[in-house]
Short mmCIF file of C-alpha atoms in Angstrom, two decimals:
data_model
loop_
_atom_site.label_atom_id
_atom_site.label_comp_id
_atom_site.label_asym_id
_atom_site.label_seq_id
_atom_site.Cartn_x
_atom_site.Cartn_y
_atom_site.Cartn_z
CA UNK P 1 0.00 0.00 0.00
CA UNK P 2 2.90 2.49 0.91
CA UNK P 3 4.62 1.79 -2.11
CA UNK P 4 1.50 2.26 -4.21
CA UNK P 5 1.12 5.96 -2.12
CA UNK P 6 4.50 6.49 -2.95
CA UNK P 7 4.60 5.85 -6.63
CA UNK P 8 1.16 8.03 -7.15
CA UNK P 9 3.52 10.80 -5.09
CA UNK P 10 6.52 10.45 -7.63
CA UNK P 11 4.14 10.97 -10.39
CA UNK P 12 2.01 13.62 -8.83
CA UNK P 13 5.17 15.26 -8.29
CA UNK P 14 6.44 14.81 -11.72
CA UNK P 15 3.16 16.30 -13.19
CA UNK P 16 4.12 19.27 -11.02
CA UNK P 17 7.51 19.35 -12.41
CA UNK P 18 6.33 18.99 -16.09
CA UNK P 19 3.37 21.61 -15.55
CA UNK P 20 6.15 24.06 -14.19
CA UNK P 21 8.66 23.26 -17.38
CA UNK P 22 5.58 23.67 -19.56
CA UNK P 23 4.87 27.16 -17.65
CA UNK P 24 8.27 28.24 -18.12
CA UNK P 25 8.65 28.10 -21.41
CA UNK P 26 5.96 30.11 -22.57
CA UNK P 27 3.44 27.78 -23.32
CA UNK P 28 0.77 29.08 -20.94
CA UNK P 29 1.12 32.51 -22.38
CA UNK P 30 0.96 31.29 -25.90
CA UNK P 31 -2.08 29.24 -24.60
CA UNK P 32 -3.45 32.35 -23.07
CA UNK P 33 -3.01 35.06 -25.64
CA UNK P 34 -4.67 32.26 -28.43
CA UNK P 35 -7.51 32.11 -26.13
CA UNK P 36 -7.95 36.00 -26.09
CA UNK P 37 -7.32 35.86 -29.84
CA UNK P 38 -10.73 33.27 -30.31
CA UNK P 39 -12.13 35.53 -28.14
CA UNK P 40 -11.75 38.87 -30.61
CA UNK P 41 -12.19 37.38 -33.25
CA UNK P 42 -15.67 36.28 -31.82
CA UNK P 43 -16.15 39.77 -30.80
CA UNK P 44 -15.41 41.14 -34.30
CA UNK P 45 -17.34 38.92 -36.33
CA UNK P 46 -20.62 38.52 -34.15
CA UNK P 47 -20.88 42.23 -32.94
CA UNK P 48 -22.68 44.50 -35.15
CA UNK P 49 -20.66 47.52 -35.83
CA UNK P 50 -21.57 50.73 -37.26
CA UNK P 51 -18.26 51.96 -38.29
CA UNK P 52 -16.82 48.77 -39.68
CA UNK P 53 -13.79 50.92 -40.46
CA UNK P 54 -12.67 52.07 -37.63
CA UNK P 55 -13.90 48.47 -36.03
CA UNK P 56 -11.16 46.50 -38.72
CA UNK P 57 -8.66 49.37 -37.86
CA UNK P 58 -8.18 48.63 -34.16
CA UNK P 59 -9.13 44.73 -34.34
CA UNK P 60 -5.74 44.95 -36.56
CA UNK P 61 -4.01 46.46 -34.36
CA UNK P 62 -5.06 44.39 -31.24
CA UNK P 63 -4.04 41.18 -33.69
CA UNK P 64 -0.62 42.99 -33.67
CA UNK P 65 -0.16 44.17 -30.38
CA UNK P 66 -1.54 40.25 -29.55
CA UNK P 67 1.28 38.74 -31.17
CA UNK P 68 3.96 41.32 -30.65
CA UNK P 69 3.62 40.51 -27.05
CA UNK P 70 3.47 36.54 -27.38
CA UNK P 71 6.67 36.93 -29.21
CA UNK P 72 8.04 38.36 -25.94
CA UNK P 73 6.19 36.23 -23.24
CA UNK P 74 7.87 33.17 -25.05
CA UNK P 75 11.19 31.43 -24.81
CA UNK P 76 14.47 33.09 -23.66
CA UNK P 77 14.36 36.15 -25.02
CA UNK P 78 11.39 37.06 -22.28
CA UNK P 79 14.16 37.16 -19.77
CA UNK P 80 16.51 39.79 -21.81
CA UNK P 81 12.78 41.57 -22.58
CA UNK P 82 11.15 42.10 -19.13
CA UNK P 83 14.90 42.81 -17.68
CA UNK P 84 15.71 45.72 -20.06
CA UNK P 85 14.38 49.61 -20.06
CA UNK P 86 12.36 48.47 -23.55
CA UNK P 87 9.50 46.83 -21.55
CA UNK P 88 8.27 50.05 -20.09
CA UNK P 89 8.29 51.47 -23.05
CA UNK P 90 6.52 48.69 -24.26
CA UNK P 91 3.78 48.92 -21.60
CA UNK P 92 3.46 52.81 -21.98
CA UNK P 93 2.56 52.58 -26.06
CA UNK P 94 -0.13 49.83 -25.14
CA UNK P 95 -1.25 52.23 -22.54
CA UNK P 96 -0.86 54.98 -25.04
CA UNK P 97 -3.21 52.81 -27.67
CA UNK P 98 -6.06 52.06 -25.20
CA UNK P 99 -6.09 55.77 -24.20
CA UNK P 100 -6.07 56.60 -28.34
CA UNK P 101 -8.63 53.86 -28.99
CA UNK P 102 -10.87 55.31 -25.85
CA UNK P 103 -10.18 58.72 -28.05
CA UNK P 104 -11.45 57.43 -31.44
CA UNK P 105 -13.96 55.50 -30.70
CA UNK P 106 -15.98 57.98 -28.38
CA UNK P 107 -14.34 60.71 -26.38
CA UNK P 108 -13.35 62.85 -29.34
CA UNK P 109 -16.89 63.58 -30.21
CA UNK P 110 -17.67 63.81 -26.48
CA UNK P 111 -15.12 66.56 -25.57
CA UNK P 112 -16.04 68.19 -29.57
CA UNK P 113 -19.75 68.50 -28.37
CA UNK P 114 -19.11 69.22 -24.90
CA UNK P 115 -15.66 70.81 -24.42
CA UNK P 116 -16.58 73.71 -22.14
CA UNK P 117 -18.83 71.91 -19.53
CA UNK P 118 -16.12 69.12 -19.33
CA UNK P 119 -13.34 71.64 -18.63
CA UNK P 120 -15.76 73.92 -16.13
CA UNK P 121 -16.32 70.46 -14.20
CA UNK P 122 -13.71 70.70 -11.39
CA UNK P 123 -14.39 67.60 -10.07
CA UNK P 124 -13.56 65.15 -13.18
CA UNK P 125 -9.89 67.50 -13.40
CA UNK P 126 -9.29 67.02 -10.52
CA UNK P 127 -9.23 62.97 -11.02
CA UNK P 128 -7.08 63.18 -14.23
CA UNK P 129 -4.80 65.53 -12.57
CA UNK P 130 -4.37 62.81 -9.94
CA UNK P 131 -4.00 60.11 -12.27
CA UNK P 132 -1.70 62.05 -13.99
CA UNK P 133 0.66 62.58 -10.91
CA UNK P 134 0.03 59.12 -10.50
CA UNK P 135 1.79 57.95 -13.76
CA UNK P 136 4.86 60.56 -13.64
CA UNK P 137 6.74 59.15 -11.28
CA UNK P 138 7.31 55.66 -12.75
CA UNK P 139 8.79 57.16 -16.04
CA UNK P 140 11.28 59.07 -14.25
CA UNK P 141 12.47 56.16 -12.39
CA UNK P 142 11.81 53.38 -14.88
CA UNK P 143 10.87 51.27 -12.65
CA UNK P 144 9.17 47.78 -14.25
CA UNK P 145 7.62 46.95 -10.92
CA UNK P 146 5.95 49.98 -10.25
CA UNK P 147 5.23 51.26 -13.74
CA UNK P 148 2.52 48.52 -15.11
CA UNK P 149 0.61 49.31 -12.41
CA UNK P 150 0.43 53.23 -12.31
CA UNK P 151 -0.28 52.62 -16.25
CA UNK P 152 -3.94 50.58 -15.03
CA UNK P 153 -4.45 53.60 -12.22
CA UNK P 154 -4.15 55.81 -14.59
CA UNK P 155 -6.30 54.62 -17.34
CA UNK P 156 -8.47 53.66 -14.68
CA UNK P 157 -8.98 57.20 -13.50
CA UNK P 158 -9.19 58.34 -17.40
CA UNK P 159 -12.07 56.33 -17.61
CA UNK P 160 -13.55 56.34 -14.88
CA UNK P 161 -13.51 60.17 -15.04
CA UNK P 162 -15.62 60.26 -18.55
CA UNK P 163 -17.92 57.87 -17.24
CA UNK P 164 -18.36 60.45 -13.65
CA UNK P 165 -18.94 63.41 -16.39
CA UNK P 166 -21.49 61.50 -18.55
CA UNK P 167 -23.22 60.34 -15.07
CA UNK P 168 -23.52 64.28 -13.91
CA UNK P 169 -24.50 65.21 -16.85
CA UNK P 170 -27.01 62.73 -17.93
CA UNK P 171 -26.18 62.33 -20.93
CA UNK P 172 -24.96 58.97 -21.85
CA UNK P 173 -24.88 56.06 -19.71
CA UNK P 174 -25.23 52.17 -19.57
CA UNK P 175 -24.65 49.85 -16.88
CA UNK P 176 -22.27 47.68 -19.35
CA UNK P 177 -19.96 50.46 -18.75
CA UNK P 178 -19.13 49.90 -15.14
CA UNK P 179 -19.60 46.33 -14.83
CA UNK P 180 -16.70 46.27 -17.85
CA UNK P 181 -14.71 48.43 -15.45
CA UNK P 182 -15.24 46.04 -12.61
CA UNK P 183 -12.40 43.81 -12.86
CA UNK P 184 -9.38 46.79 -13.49
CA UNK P 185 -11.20 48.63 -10.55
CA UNK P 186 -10.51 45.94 -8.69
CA UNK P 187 -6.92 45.42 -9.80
CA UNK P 188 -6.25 49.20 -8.94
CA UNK P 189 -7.45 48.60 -5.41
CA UNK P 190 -4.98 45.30 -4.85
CA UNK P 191 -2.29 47.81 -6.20
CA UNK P 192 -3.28 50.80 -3.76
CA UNK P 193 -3.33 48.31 -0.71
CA UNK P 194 -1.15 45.56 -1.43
CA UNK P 195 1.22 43.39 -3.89
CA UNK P 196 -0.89 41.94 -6.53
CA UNK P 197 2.23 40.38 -7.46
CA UNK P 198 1.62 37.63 -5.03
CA UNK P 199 -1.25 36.21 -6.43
CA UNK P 200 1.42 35.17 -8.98
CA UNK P 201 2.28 31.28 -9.14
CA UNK P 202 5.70 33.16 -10.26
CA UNK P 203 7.17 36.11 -11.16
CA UNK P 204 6.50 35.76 -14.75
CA UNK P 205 2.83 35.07 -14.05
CA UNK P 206 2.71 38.56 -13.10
CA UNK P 207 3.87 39.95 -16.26
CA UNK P 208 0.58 37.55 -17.77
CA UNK P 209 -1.81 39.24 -15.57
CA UNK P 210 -0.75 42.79 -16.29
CA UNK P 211 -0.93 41.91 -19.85
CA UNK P 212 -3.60 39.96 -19.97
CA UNK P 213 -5.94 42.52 -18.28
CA UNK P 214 -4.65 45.47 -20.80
CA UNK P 215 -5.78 43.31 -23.92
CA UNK P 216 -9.45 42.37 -21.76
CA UNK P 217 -9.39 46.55 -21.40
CA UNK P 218 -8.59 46.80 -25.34
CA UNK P 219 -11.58 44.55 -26.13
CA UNK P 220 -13.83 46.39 -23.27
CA UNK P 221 -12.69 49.69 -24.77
CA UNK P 222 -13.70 48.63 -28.22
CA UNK P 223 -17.34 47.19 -26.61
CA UNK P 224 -17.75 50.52 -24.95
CA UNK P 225 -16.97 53.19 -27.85
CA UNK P 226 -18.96 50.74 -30.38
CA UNK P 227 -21.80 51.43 -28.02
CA UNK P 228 -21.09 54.72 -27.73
CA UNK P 229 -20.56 55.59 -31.43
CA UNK P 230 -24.06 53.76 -32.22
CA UNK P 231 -25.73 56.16 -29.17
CA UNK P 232 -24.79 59.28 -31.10
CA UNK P 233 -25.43 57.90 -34.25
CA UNK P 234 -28.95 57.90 -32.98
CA UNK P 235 -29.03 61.03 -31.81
CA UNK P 236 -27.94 62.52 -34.69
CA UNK P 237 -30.10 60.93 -36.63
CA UNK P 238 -32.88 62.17 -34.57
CA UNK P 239 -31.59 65.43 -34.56
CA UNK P 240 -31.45 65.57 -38.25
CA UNK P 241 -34.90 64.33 -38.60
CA UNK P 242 -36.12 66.73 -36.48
CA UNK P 243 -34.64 69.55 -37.64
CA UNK P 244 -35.75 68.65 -41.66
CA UNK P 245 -39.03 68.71 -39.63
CA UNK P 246 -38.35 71.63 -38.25
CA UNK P 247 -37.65 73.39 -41.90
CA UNK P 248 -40.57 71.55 -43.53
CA UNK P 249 -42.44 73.25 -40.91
CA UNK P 250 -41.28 76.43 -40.84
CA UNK P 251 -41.74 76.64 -44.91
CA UNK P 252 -45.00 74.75 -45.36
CA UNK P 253 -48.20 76.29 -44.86
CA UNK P 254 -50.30 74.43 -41.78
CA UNK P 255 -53.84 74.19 -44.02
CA UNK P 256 -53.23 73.56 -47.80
CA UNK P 257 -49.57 72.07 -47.20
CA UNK P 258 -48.15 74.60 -49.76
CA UNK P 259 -45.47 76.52 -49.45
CA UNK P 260 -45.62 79.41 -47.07
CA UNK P 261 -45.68 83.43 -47.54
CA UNK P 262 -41.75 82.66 -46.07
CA UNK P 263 -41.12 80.48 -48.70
CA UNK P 264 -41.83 82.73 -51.17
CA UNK P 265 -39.91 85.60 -50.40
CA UNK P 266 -36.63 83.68 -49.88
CA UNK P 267 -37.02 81.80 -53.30
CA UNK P 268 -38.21 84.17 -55.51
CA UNK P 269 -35.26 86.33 -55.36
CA UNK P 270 -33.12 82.96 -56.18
CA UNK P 271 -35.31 82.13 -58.97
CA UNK P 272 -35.09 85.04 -60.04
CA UNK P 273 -31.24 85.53 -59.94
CA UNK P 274 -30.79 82.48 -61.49
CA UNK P 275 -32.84 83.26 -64.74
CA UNK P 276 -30.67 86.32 -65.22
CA UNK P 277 -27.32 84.33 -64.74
CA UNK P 278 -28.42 81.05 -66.88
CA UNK P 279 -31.04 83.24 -69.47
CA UNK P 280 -33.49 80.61 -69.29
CA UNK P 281 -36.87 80.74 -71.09
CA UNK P 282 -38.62 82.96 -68.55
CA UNK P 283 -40.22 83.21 -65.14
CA UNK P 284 -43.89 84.04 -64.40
CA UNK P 285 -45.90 84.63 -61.22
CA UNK P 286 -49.62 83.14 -60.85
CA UNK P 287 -51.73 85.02 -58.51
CA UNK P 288 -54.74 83.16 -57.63
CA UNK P 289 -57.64 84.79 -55.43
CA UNK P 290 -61.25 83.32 -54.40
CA UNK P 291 -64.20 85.43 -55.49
CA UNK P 292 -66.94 86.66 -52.77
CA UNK P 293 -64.49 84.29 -49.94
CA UNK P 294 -65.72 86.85 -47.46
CA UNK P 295 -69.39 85.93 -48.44
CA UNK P 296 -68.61 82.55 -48.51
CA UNK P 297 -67.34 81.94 -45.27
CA UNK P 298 -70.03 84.55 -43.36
CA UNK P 299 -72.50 82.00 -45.02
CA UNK P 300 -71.48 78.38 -44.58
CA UNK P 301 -68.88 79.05 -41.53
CA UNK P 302 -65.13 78.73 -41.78
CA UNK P 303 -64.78 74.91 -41.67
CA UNK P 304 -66.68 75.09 -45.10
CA UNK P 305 -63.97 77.47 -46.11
CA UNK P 306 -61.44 76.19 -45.13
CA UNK P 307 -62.24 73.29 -47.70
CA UNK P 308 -62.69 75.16 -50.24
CA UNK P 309 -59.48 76.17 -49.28
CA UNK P 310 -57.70 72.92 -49.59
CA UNK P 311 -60.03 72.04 -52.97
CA UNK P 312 -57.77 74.52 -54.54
CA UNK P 313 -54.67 74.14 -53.15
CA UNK P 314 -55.28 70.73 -54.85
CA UNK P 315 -56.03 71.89 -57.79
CA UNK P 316 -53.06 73.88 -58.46
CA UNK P 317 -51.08 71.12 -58.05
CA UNK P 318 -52.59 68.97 -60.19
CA UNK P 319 -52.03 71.39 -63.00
CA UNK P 320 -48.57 72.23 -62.35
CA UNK P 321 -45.20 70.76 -62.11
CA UNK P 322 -43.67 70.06 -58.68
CA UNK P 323 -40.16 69.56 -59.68
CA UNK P 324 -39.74 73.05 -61.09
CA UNK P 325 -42.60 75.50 -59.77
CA UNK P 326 -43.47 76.04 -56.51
CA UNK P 327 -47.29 76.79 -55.54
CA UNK P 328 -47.59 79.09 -52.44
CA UNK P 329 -50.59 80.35 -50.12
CA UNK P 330 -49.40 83.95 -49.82
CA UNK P 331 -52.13 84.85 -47.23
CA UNK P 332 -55.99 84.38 -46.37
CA UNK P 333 -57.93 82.95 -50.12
CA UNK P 334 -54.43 84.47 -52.08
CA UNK P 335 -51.94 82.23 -53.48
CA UNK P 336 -48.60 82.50 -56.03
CA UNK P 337 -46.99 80.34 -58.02
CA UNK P 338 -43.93 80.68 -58.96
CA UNK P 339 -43.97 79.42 -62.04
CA UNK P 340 -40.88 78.30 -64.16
CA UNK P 341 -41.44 78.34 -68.67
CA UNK P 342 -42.76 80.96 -70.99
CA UNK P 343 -45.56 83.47 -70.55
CA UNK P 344 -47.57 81.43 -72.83
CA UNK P 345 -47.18 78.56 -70.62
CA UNK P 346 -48.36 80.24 -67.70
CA UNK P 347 -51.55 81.49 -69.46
CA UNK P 348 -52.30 77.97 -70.03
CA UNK P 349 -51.70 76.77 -66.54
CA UNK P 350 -53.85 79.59 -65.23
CA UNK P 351 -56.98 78.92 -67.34
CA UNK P 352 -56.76 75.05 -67.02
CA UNK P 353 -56.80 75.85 -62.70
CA UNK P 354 -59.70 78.20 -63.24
CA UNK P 355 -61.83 75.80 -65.46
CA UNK P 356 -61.25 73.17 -62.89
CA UNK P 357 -61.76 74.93 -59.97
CA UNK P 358 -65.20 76.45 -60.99
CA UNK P 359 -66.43 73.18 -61.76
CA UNK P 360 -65.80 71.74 -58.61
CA UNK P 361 -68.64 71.61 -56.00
CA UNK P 362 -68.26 72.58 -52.89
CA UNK P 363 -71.01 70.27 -50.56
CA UNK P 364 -72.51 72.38 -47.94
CA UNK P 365 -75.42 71.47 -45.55
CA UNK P 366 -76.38 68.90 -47.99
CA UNK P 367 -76.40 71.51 -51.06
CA UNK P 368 -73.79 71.85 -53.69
CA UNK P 369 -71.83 75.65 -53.88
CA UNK P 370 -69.76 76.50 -57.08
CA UNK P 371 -66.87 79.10 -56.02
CA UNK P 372 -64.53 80.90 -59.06
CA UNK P 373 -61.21 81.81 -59.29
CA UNK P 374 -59.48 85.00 -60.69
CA UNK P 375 -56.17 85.03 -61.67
CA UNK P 376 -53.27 87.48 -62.71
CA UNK P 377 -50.55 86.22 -64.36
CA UNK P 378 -47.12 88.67 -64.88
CA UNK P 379 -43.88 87.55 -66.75
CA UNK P 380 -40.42 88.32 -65.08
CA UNK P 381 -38.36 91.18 -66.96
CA UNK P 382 -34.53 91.36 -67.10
CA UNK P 383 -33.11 91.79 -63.88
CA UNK P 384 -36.08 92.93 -62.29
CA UNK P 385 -36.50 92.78 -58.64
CA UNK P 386 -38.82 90.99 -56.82
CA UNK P 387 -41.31 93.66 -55.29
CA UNK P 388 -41.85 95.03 -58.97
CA UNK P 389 -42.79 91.79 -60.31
CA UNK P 390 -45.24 90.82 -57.11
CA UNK P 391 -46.35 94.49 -57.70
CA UNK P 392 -46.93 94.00 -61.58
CA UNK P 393 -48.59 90.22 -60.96
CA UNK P 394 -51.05 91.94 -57.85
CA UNK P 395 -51.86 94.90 -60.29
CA UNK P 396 -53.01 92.05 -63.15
CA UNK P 397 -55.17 90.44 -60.79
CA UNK P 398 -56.53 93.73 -59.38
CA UNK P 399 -57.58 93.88 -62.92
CA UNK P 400 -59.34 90.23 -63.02
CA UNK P 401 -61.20 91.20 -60.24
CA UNK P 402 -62.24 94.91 -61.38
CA UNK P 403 -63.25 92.96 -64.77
CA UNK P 404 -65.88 90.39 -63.50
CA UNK P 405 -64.33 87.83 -61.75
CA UNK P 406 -63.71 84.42 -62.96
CA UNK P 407 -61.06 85.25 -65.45
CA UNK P 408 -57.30 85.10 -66.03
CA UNK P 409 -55.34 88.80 -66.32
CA UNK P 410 -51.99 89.29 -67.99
CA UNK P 411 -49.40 92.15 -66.24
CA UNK P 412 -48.32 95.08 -68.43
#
């Protein structure tokens, strides 16, 4: 029985030995580092990105950075590599690429957008400024035990600092952010109270660990900004849509969906200055006006005209062409059109919208109302400004009206 015990012992032992050769020659960090590889590359490929560009650019570099640092965990060259002044600098440009990557992916449009409020906040200065007094130190000594770990303080405090700001300000935040933050929050607290190096099974282990948790941060970092990038990509989106809105309103006219009196007088002068640049075949105005609307709406009530209202706003654009003239209510029963081809063409335009229109019954308390139409119709001259033409187009229906009604007037 004892010899049995002892021969399991010998080969326990030897397992111990082997695991420990095995561990020593890099194989556990090669092991590692291919298990964080599997892991981006399932990140990459089954997290929907917005910006695949950007996402390709830094999954790249992470592949790089991935087996840069393999290369150095391995074999005997990891002695010569952690022992020399290169390995700080090695640590400080990863620390320098998860800062940048934070930067791309998130805080650049954050500090764009928000500059002033961030830099009025005391309190979130006041932790960089810290973190940054923090991370001084260790370059001027060089120091490979101490640096590694001011490097996770610091980027700690850099993060932890945005994610304070967007928590005051309310204005972007998700509990996936601190729960990714969990375990290097943790790691800066063993490195504030104690040696984390202990929880080493060697020295080298140590080195793993630091490493190990920068390239988790990497991937966290990536997680984080894609999130972020798709949250303002929303808003803007929103914003845009709402501020097309915001212009449709603010040029559309709320009853007969035309264009507004605003409209007019900011494109009329453009149309206007184009013709004279490009000489095109002309431009005419279209004044419309209801007959007796006064009568009209004392009699049936304003819902009534207000129909009627519509009924012709409809008509006018059935007889004209969207794409190239615009059909405005100018105020009360009045409308323009600013209408784009020869005077001729205009004419036509103008009767076919009067025909129409006074054939069209308006159904009122069970009783059928016809309602005309008169028109004046004025052809733009050379470099003519806009109040002579609406002056010239207002004095041809003037004319319509003084002339019966129900008829089309041309301008002088």
């Amino acid at each position: 029985m004892s010899n049995v015990l002892d021969e399991s012992t010998v080969q326990a032992i030897e397992l111990v030995k082997n695991v420990q050769t095995i561990m020593n020659t890099g194989f556990f960090e090669g092991f590692f580092y291919g298990t964080v590889f599997v892991m981006l590359l399932i990140l990459r490929f089954f997290i929907k990105f917005k910006h695949k560009t950007i996402a390709d650019l830094y999954f790249f570099i992470y592949i790089f950075m991935l087996c840069f640092l393999s290369l150095v965990s391995a074999g005997e060259w990891r002695l010569e590599a952690f022992n020399s002044v290169e390995y700080p600098s090695l640590a400080l440009s990863f620390s320098i690429l998860t800062v940048f990557s934070a930067y791309m992916l998130g805080v650049k449009e954050l500090l764009k957008r928000y500059v002033l409020p961030f830099f009025n906040s005391f309190f979130e200065v006041a932790i960089l400024i810290v973190g940054l007094v923090l991370f001084i130190p260790p370059l001027v000594k060089i120091n490979i035990a101490y640096i590694n770990y001011y490097i996770i303080i610091f980027q700690n405090l850099f993060v932890i600092s945005i994610t304070l700001f967007l928590w005051n300000k309310k204005i972007f935040i998700r509990k996936e952010v601190l729960l990714s933050r969990l375990v290097l929050i943790v790691w800066s607290v063993l490195i504030l109270f104690g040696d984390p190096t202990n929880l080493a099974v060697t020295p080298y282990r140590a080195d793993v660990l630091y490493k190990g948790i920068l390239l988790f941060e990497l991937v966290f970092m990536l997680w984080i900004g894609n999130k972020f990038i798709l949250q303002l990509s929303r808003e803007h989106i929103e914003l845009t849509v709402a501020k097309e809105n915001l212009e449709a309103l603010s040029y559309s006219d709320g009853l007969t969906s035309l264009y507004n009196r605003r409209f007019f007088d900011e494109t009329l002068s453009t149309v206007l200055t184009r013709m004279n640049k490009t000489h095109q075949d002309g431009v005419c105005l279209i004044m419309l006006d209801v007959d007796h609307f006064k009568n009209f709406n004392d009699t049936y009530g304003h819902p009534a005209g207000d129909v009627a209202l519509i009924d012709l706003a409809n008509t006018i654009k059935e007889n004209i062409r969207l794409a190239s003239d615009f059909p405005c209510r100018y105020g009360g029963e009045e409308f323009i059109i600013i209408f784009s081809g020869p005077l001729s063409a205009a004419l036509r335009v103008s009767e076919k919208i009067r025909v129409m229109y006074s054939q069209k019954a308006q159904k009122v308390n069970d009783q059928e109302v016809f309602i005309t139409v008169s028109l004046g119709v004025a052809l733009a001259r050379e470099n003519e400004e806009s109040k002579e033409l609406i002056a010239r187009v207002d004095a041809a229906l003037y004319n319509a009206k003084q002339s019966g009604r129900n008829r089309v007037c041309v301008a002088n």
